[in-house]
Amino acid sequence: MEKVKEYDLIVVGAGPAGLTAGMYGVRSGLETLVLEKGICGGLSNEAPEIENYPGFKRIRGMELAEKMKEQALEYVEIKELEKVEKIAWSGKGKEKNMVVFTEKGSYVTRAAVICSGTKHRRLDVKGEDEFLGKGISYCATCDGFFFRDKSVIVVGGGDSAVREALFLNNIGCKVTLVHRRGKLRAEPYLQKNLEKAGVRILWNSVVKEIRGDNVVGSIVRFDKDRGIEDELSAEGVFISIGEEPVNELAVQMGIKTNDNGYIITDKSQRTNLERVYAAGDVTGGVRQIVVACAEGAIAATSAYNDLQENR
Ligand code: NAP
């Protein structure tokens, strides 16, 4: 039987937090492995443009993720397309380790950093499942080009929705932003750009249903100002209403989360479990790439410090 490979540190997730944790782990002398269920970069791959990551005035999310991966690979072993299914404890005292089970095998590790990120929040309306991939998308960068010259609706009022609306407008879509309140949550800088671009906004509007015939054709919205429902035609609907933590693994392990499901950590990124850390969007708070990287670095450094004390 093949011997199970042993590591000092296993990082779950290869978004900006995980890639940074992996790099810092190896640089601290820890035998480190990064496991990623998809491809490196996480949701940052979907950002049409990033203007607030220091060192780059303007860069596409996918390009930044690729650069981060390239740099991380200089140091750390990364396994993409390998989902972690379970982490269990084995042994006692100083010999207590974790066994990481993936869909392809298992590994033993002394410490783990959970960087499982977030996933798109769903609208939960009629038609959302039916038309997914048939006019409904959660990623303008991925799917926007199919809708050039077409009328699209972007749902949401945060940074992501405004960025997606701007991106779609730039590539030639006829964009309407539909927001449930009378005020955007997006940062003022983005709001100004939206105004400059002349994107149409429907305020106080709640999407009730997405309709179509094989592909998306319209949405039903409730106009809170007028107290009526009407139907607006659209060939594409981009849902951008925030994110939810990917916390199944954390919950399975017994890691404490807050009321919204985000992992609770201290300032050193330690969770309630010994030698288990968390970093990046899955910890909530200020969800920005620069913060995820910082938390990844802190988590790996804490792992190094704790493992030194435990030797
Ligand atoms: P967000 O800030 O949580 O905004 C979500 C938006 O969707 C809000 O406007 C919210 O409305 C609306 N919404 C939520 N649930 C809804 C529902 N069921 N139906 C209709 N509308 C709904 O999410 P985000 O824009 O994805 O941003 C997530 C995080 O990433 C934030 O921390 C953000 O700062 C960060 N981010 C930053 C950038 C950047 O360039 N700096 C870019 C993208 C994301 P209400 O306003 O009424 O609550």
Tab-separated table of C-alpha atoms and ligand atoms in Angstrom:
chain	number	residue	atom	x	y	z
A	1	MET	CA	0.000	0.000	0.000
A	2	GLU	CA	1.243	3.490	-0.859
A	3	LYS	CA	2.371	5.477	2.198
A	4	VAL	CA	0.206	8.515	2.970
A	5	LYS	CA	2.290	11.646	2.391
A	6	GLU	CA	2.879	13.799	5.472
A	7	TYR	CA	2.957	17.594	5.524
A	8	ASP	CA	3.469	20.270	8.146
A	9	LEU	CA	0.790	22.478	6.612
A	10	ILE	CA	-2.075	21.869	4.244
A	11	VAL	CA	-3.903	24.854	2.772
A	12	VAL	CA	-7.444	24.301	1.568
A	13	GLY	CA	-8.269	26.629	-1.317
A	14	ALA	CA	-6.013	28.436	-3.788
A	15	GLY	CA	-7.553	31.893	-4.006
A	16	PRO	CA	-5.386	34.887	-3.048
A	17	ALA	CA	-5.434	33.843	0.649
A	18	GLY	CA	-4.503	30.219	0.005
A	19	LEU	CA	-1.767	30.987	-2.518
A	20	THR	CA	-0.194	33.470	-0.117
A	21	ALA	CA	-0.483	31.065	2.829
A	22	GLY	CA	1.200	28.360	0.726
A	23	MET	CA	4.047	30.637	-0.228
A	24	TYR	CA	4.607	31.841	3.342
A	25	GLY	CA	4.367	28.273	4.654
A	26	VAL	CA	7.220	27.048	2.463
A	27	ARG	CA	9.286	30.178	3.062
A	28	SER	CA	9.005	29.466	6.817
A	29	GLY	CA	10.427	26.015	6.208
A	30	LEU	CA	7.137	24.116	6.469
A	31	GLU	CA	6.458	21.193	4.151
A	32	THR	CA	3.316	22.647	2.591
A	33	LEU	CA	0.636	21.541	0.150
A	34	VAL	CA	-2.199	23.632	-1.355
A	35	LEU	CA	-5.337	21.768	-2.400
A	36	GLU	CA	-7.883	23.438	-4.698
A	37	LYS	CA	-11.183	21.976	-5.859
A	38	GLY	CA	-11.236	24.060	-9.059
A	39	ILE	CA	-8.539	26.261	-10.485
A	40	CYS	CA	-6.306	28.775	-8.722
A	41	GLY	CA	-7.652	32.272	-8.100
A	42	GLY	CA	-11.129	31.608	-6.722
A	43	LEU	CA	-13.703	34.327	-7.283
A	44	SER	CA	-10.947	36.861	-8.054
A	45	ASN	CA	-10.831	35.218	-11.502
A	46	GLU	CA	-14.237	36.739	-12.157
A	47	ALA	CA	-13.358	40.354	-11.348
A	48	PRO	CA	-13.514	42.295	-14.629
A	49	GLU	CA	-11.029	44.854	-13.366
A	50	ILE	CA	-9.142	45.384	-10.114
A	51	GLU	CA	-7.926	48.881	-9.360
A	52	ASN	CA	-7.155	48.659	-5.677
A	53	TYR	CA	-4.528	45.931	-5.395
A	54	PRO	CA	-1.268	47.777	-4.684
A	55	GLY	CA	1.325	47.607	-7.414
A	56	PHE	CA	-1.185	47.379	-10.247
A	57	LYS	CA	-3.082	50.467	-11.360
A	58	ARG	CA	-5.533	48.303	-13.243
A	59	ILE	CA	-5.485	44.562	-13.820
A	60	ARG	CA	-8.003	41.895	-14.807
A	61	GLY	CA	-8.839	39.482	-11.982
A	62	MET	CA	-7.798	36.469	-14.020
A	63	GLU	CA	-4.444	38.022	-14.863
A	64	LEU	CA	-3.713	38.851	-11.220
A	65	ALA	CA	-4.706	35.301	-10.188
A	66	GLU	CA	-2.399	33.863	-12.853
A	67	LYS	CA	0.488	36.022	-11.600
A	68	MET	CA	-0.176	34.928	-8.005
A	69	LYS	CA	-0.247	31.269	-9.032
A	70	GLU	CA	2.983	31.634	-10.997
A	71	GLN	CA	4.729	33.171	-7.987
A	72	ALA	CA	3.309	30.633	-5.524
A	73	LEU	CA	4.469	27.747	-7.731
A	74	GLU	CA	8.040	28.979	-7.309
A	75	TYR	CA	7.710	27.669	-3.763
A	76	VAL	CA	4.743	25.459	-3.044
A	77	GLU	CA	3.142	22.309	-4.416
A	78	ILE	CA	-0.411	23.051	-5.631
A	79	LYS	CA	-2.931	20.403	-6.596
A	80	GLU	CA	-5.833	21.814	-8.613
A	81	LEU	CA	-9.085	19.949	-9.298
A	82	GLU	CA	-8.753	18.083	-5.997
A	83	LYS	CA	-11.596	18.769	-3.624
A	84	VAL	CA	-11.106	18.239	0.098
A	85	GLU	CA	-14.028	16.184	1.328
A	86	LYS	CA	-13.223	15.719	4.985
A	87	ILE	CA	-10.581	16.461	7.607
A	88	ALA	CA	-10.381	14.105	10.590
A	89	TRP	CA	-8.085	13.963	13.601
A	90	SER	CA	-5.763	11.048	14.324
A	91	GLY	CA	-3.407	10.251	17.236
A	92	LYS	CA	-3.046	11.992	20.603
A	93	GLY	CA	-1.012	14.809	22.234
A	94	LYS	CA	2.031	15.834	20.195
A	95	GLU	CA	1.324	12.966	17.804
A	96	LYS	CA	-2.141	14.342	17.090
A	97	ASN	CA	-2.408	15.079	13.392
A	98	MET	CA	-5.061	15.678	10.797
A	99	VAL	CA	-5.919	13.370	7.940
A	100	VAL	CA	-7.121	15.259	4.892
A	101	PHE	CA	-9.358	13.174	2.634
A	102	THR	CA	-9.823	14.362	-0.920
A	103	GLU	CA	-11.690	12.879	-3.826
A	104	LYS	CA	-8.340	11.544	-5.080
A	105	GLY	CA	-6.551	10.365	-1.945
A	106	SER	CA	-5.507	11.325	1.581
A	107	TYR	CA	-2.705	13.250	3.269
A	108	VAL	CA	-1.531	13.727	6.836
A	109	THR	CA	-0.770	17.184	8.175
A	110	ARG	CA	0.165	18.824	11.447
A	111	ALA	CA	-1.627	22.093	10.666
A	112	ALA	CA	-4.253	23.371	8.231
A	113	VAL	CA	-5.355	26.734	6.865
A	114	ILE	CA	-8.918	26.926	5.578
A	115	CYS	CA	-9.190	29.383	2.684
A	116	SER	CA	-12.380	28.055	1.140
A	117	GLY	CA	-13.699	31.479	0.134
A	118	THR	CA	-17.251	32.374	-0.755
A	119	LYS	CA	-19.813	31.463	-3.394
A	120	HIS	CA	-22.424	33.557	-5.209
A	121	ARG	CA	-25.642	34.227	-3.318
A	122	ARG	CA	-28.718	33.110	-5.218
A	123	LEU	CA	-31.847	35.173	-5.771
A	124	ASP	CA	-34.084	32.183	-5.076
A	125	VAL	CA	-36.787	33.158	-7.547
A	126	LYS	CA	-38.784	31.167	-10.072
A	127	GLY	CA	-36.813	30.621	-13.281
A	128	GLU	CA	-33.349	30.945	-11.670
A	129	ASP	CA	-32.544	27.226	-11.957
A	130	GLU	CA	-34.356	26.745	-15.240
A	131	PHE	CA	-32.455	29.467	-17.109
A	132	LEU	CA	-29.015	29.084	-15.547
A	133	GLY	CA	-26.621	29.073	-18.508
A	134	LYS	CA	-29.536	30.009	-20.773
A	135	GLY	CA	-29.373	33.730	-20.148
A	136	ILE	CA	-28.721	33.762	-16.406
A	137	SER	CA	-25.158	34.200	-15.227
A	138	TYR	CA	-23.323	35.041	-12.010
A	139	CYS	CA	-20.194	36.228	-13.835
A	140	ALA	CA	-20.096	39.038	-16.386
A	141	THR	CA	-16.416	38.495	-17.198
A	142	CYS	CA	-17.087	34.846	-18.037
A	143	ASP	CA	-20.304	35.228	-20.018
A	144	GLY	CA	-20.672	38.898	-20.933
A	145	PHE	CA	-19.365	38.561	-24.475
A	146	PHE	CA	-22.348	36.370	-25.435
A	147	PHE	CA	-24.562	39.386	-24.752
A	148	ARG	CA	-22.826	42.131	-26.731
A	149	ASP	CA	-25.423	44.477	-28.249
A	150	LYS	CA	-28.149	42.756	-26.246
A	151	SER	CA	-30.238	44.077	-23.382
A	152	VAL	CA	-29.169	42.745	-20.016
A	153	ILE	CA	-30.244	43.236	-16.442
A	154	VAL	CA	-27.776	43.295	-13.585
A	155	VAL	CA	-29.332	42.611	-10.193
A	156	GLY	CA	-27.693	44.067	-7.070
A	157	GLY	CA	-26.348	47.292	-5.627
A	158	GLY	CA	-22.899	46.443	-4.230
A	159	ASP	CA	-19.364	46.762	-5.638
A	160	SER	CA	-19.712	43.583	-7.678
A	161	ALA	CA	-23.009	44.541	-9.314
A	162	VAL	CA	-21.743	48.003	-10.264
A	163	ARG	CA	-18.468	46.608	-11.608
A	164	GLU	CA	-20.355	44.022	-13.636
A	165	ALA	CA	-22.745	46.680	-14.964
A	166	LEU	CA	-19.793	48.857	-16.020
A	167	PHE	CA	-18.019	45.946	-17.671
A	168	LEU	CA	-21.127	44.911	-19.616
A	169	ASN	CA	-21.787	48.516	-20.632
A	170	ASN	CA	-18.199	48.815	-21.898
A	171	ILE	CA	-18.482	45.768	-24.124
A	172	GLY	CA	-21.637	47.094	-25.732
A	173	CYS	CA	-24.522	45.561	-23.790
A	174	LYS	CA	-27.604	47.651	-23.092
A	175	VAL	CA	-27.505	47.508	-19.316
A	176	THR	CA	-30.190	48.125	-16.711
A	177	LEU	CA	-29.236	47.831	-13.061
A	178	VAL	CA	-32.083	46.630	-10.878
A	179	HIS	CA	-31.686	47.329	-7.179
A	180	ARG	CA	-34.047	46.572	-4.327
A	181	ARG	CA	-33.401	49.869	-2.487
A	182	GLY	CA	-33.107	53.560	-3.376
A	183	LYS	CA	-29.381	53.738	-2.608
A	184	LEU	CA	-26.372	51.773	-3.814
A	185	ARG	CA	-24.019	50.029	-1.415
A	186	ALA	CA	-21.104	50.232	-3.888
A	187	GLU	CA	-18.154	52.510	-3.118
A	188	PRO	CA	-18.699	56.155	-4.220
A	189	TYR	CA	-15.905	55.950	-6.802
A	190	LEU	CA	-17.759	53.162	-8.619
A	191	GLN	CA	-21.099	54.950	-8.290
A	192	LYS	CA	-19.603	58.014	-10.010
A	193	ASN	CA	-18.322	55.848	-12.868
A	194	LEU	CA	-21.757	54.302	-13.238
A	195	GLU	CA	-23.354	57.713	-13.437
A	196	LYS	CA	-20.750	58.865	-15.987
A	197	ALA	CA	-21.428	55.775	-18.112
A	198	GLY	CA	-25.136	56.615	-18.093
A	199	VAL	CA	-26.252	53.163	-17.000
A	200	ARG	CA	-30.001	53.018	-16.408
A	201	ILE	CA	-30.964	52.166	-12.825
A	202	LEU	CA	-34.322	50.896	-11.631
A	203	TRP	CA	-34.547	51.728	-7.948
A	204	ASN	CA	-36.684	50.051	-5.291
A	205	SER	CA	-37.240	47.128	-7.606
A	206	VAL	CA	-37.426	43.518	-6.525
A	207	VAL	CA	-36.977	40.709	-9.062
A	208	LYS	CA	-39.841	38.276	-8.558
A	209	GLU	CA	-39.366	35.882	-11.457
A	210	ILE	CA	-37.235	35.258	-14.524
A	211	ARG	CA	-39.219	34.192	-17.575
A	212	GLY	CA	-38.449	32.890	-21.019
A	213	ASP	CA	-39.017	30.338	-23.670
A	214	ASN	CA	-35.931	28.060	-23.641
A	215	VAL	CA	-33.775	31.140	-22.981
A	216	VAL	CA	-34.295	34.232	-20.814
A	217	GLY	CA	-36.779	36.704	-22.258
A	218	SER	CA	-37.873	38.901	-19.366
A	219	ILE	CA	-38.003	39.491	-15.639
A	220	VAL	CA	-40.970	40.233	-13.453
A	221	ARG	CA	-40.154	42.996	-11.015
A	222	PHE	CA	-42.088	44.457	-8.139
A	223	ASP	CA	-41.882	48.246	-8.203
A	224	LYS	CA	-41.994	49.192	-4.522
A	225	ASP	CA	-42.648	52.900	-5.302
A	226	ARG	CA	-45.741	52.195	-7.363
A	227	GLY	CA	-46.748	48.999	-5.563
A	228	ILE	CA	-47.179	47.084	-8.808
A	229	GLU	CA	-45.541	44.258	-10.721
A	230	ASP	CA	-44.468	44.651	-14.333
A	231	GLU	CA	-42.504	42.642	-16.905
A	232	LEU	CA	-39.243	43.947	-18.362
A	233	SER	CA	-37.714	42.301	-21.386
A	234	ALA	CA	-34.068	41.209	-21.202
A	235	GLU	CA	-31.907	38.683	-22.997
A	236	GLY	CA	-29.498	38.260	-20.133
A	237	VAL	CA	-29.740	38.477	-16.351
A	238	PHE	CA	-26.567	38.857	-14.310
A	239	ILE	CA	-27.177	38.138	-10.642
A	240	SER	CA	-24.679	39.909	-8.428
A	241	ILE	CA	-26.196	40.116	-4.975
A	242	GLY	CA	-23.286	39.187	-2.784
A	243	GLU	CA	-21.695	36.073	-1.483
A	244	GLU	CA	-22.011	33.340	1.119
A	245	PRO	CA	-19.165	31.522	2.851
A	246	VAL	CA	-18.129	28.094	1.635
A	247	ASN	CA	-18.039	26.633	5.115
A	248	GLU	CA	-19.136	22.989	4.834
A	249	LEU	CA	-15.655	21.686	5.647
A	250	ALA	CA	-15.266	24.100	8.562
A	251	VAL	CA	-18.638	23.077	9.990
A	252	GLN	CA	-17.785	19.390	9.559
A	253	MET	CA	-14.544	19.934	11.518
A	254	GLY	CA	-16.256	21.805	14.353
A	255	ILE	CA	-14.743	25.210	13.558
A	256	LYS	CA	-16.777	28.041	15.069
A	257	THR	CA	-18.590	30.348	12.648
A	258	ASN	CA	-20.589	33.532	13.211
A	259	ASP	CA	-24.334	33.983	12.595
A	260	ASN	CA	-23.683	34.493	8.870
A	261	GLY	CA	-21.559	31.353	8.614
A	262	TYR	CA	-18.161	33.080	8.351
A	263	ILE	CA	-15.281	31.433	10.248
A	264	ILE	CA	-14.342	33.198	13.479
A	265	THR	CA	-10.614	33.777	13.943
A	266	ASP	CA	-8.428	35.805	16.259
A	267	LYS	CA	-5.965	38.408	14.962
A	268	SER	CA	-3.452	35.650	14.258
A	269	GLN	CA	-6.023	33.845	12.087
A	270	ARG	CA	-6.338	31.031	14.660
A	271	THR	CA	-9.714	29.317	14.824
A	272	ASN	CA	-11.134	27.622	17.928
A	273	LEU	CA	-9.310	24.421	16.903
A	274	GLU	CA	-5.654	23.899	17.703
A	275	ARG	CA	-3.369	24.184	14.641
A	276	VAL	CA	-6.291	25.100	12.399
A	277	TYR	CA	-6.344	28.592	10.868
A	278	ALA	CA	-8.587	30.405	8.407
A	279	ALA	CA	-7.902	33.234	5.967
A	280	GLY	CA	-9.560	35.214	3.207
A	281	ASP	CA	-13.195	35.708	2.315
A	282	VAL	CA	-14.374	32.717	4.370
A	283	THR	CA	-13.571	34.780	7.475
A	284	GLY	CA	-15.881	37.633	6.342
A	285	GLY	CA	-15.016	41.215	7.296
A	286	VAL	CA	-13.425	43.408	4.642
A	287	ARG	CA	-13.578	41.092	1.660
A	288	GLN	CA	-10.795	42.435	-0.536
A	289	ILE	CA	-7.912	40.654	-2.266
A	290	VAL	CA	-5.313	42.643	-0.376
A	291	VAL	CA	-6.890	41.578	2.929
A	292	ALA	CA	-7.080	37.925	1.852
A	293	CYS	CA	-3.370	37.938	1.018
A	294	ALA	CA	-2.516	39.526	4.350
A	295	GLU	CA	-4.604	36.996	6.260
A	296	GLY	CA	-2.987	34.130	4.331
A	297	ALA	CA	0.455	35.388	5.305
A	298	ILE	CA	-0.567	35.779	8.956
A	299	ALA	CA	-2.171	32.309	9.072
A	300	ALA	CA	0.925	30.555	7.719
A	301	THR	CA	3.159	32.516	10.094
A	302	SER	CA	0.957	31.536	13.049
A	303	ALA	CA	1.111	27.904	11.940
A	304	TYR	CA	4.887	28.119	11.839
A	305	ASN	CA	5.045	29.681	15.328
A	306	ASP	CA	2.650	27.120	16.838
A	307	LEU	CA	4.414	24.163	15.234
A	308	GLN	CA	7.774	25.397	16.542
A	309	GLU	CA	6.360	25.477	20.081
A	310	ASN	CA	4.855	22.015	19.648
A	311	ARG	CA	8.024	20.270	18.514
B	1	NAP	P1	-22.407	43.112	-1.174
B	1	NAP	O1	-21.517	44.246	-0.904
B	1	NAP	O2	-22.865	42.242	-0.054
B	1	NAP	O3	-23.690	43.690	-1.941
B	1	NAP	C1	-24.754	42.851	-2.285
B	1	NAP	C2	-25.808	43.686	-2.965
B	1	NAP	O4	-26.859	42.840	-3.397
B	1	NAP	C3	-26.416	44.731	-2.031
B	1	NAP	O5	-26.656	45.914	-2.741
B	1	NAP	C4	-27.727	44.063	-1.586
B	1	NAP	O6	-28.773	44.977	-1.390
B	1	NAP	C5	-28.079	43.236	-2.787
B	1	NAP	N1	-28.808	42.020	-2.389
B	1	NAP	C6	-28.489	41.110	-1.443
B	1	NAP	N2	-29.408	40.125	-1.388
B	1	NAP	C7	-30.339	40.427	-2.314
B	1	NAP	C8	-31.522	39.804	-2.757
B	1	NAP	N3	-31.955	38.668	-2.221
B	1	NAP	N4	-32.242	40.414	-3.734
B	1	NAP	C9	-31.812	41.574	-4.294
B	1	NAP	N5	-30.690	42.217	-3.936
B	1	NAP	C10	-29.951	41.640	-2.959
B	1	NAP	O7	-21.780	42.082	-2.240
B	1	NAP	P2	-20.724	42.309	-3.424
B	1	NAP	O8	-21.036	43.501	-4.212
B	1	NAP	O9	-20.647	40.989	-4.120
B	1	NAP	O10	-19.376	42.535	-2.676
B	1	NAP	C11	-18.907	41.533	-1.763
B	1	NAP	C12	-17.631	41.995	-1.115
B	1	NAP	O11	-16.594	42.044	-2.086
B	1	NAP	C13	-17.762	43.391	-0.518
B	1	NAP	O12	-17.032	43.426	0.672
B	1	NAP	C14	-17.148	44.266	-1.566
B	1	NAP	O13	-16.607	45.447	-1.016
B	1	NAP	C15	-16.077	43.354	-2.151
B	1	NAP	N6	-15.812	43.718	-3.545
B	1	NAP	C16	-14.976	44.763	-3.786
B	1	NAP	C17	-14.724	45.157	-5.074
B	1	NAP	C18	-13.795	46.299	-5.325
B	1	NAP	O14	-13.553	46.643	-6.457
B	1	NAP	N7	-13.283	46.967	-4.321
B	1	NAP	C19	-15.334	44.526	-6.154
B	1	NAP	C20	-16.206	43.488	-5.887
B	1	NAP	C21	-16.449	43.103	-4.580
B	1	NAP	P3	-28.801	45.994	-0.140
B	1	NAP	O15	-27.839	47.073	-0.519
B	1	NAP	O16	-30.210	46.420	-0.102
B	1	NAP	O17	-28.388	45.185	1.035
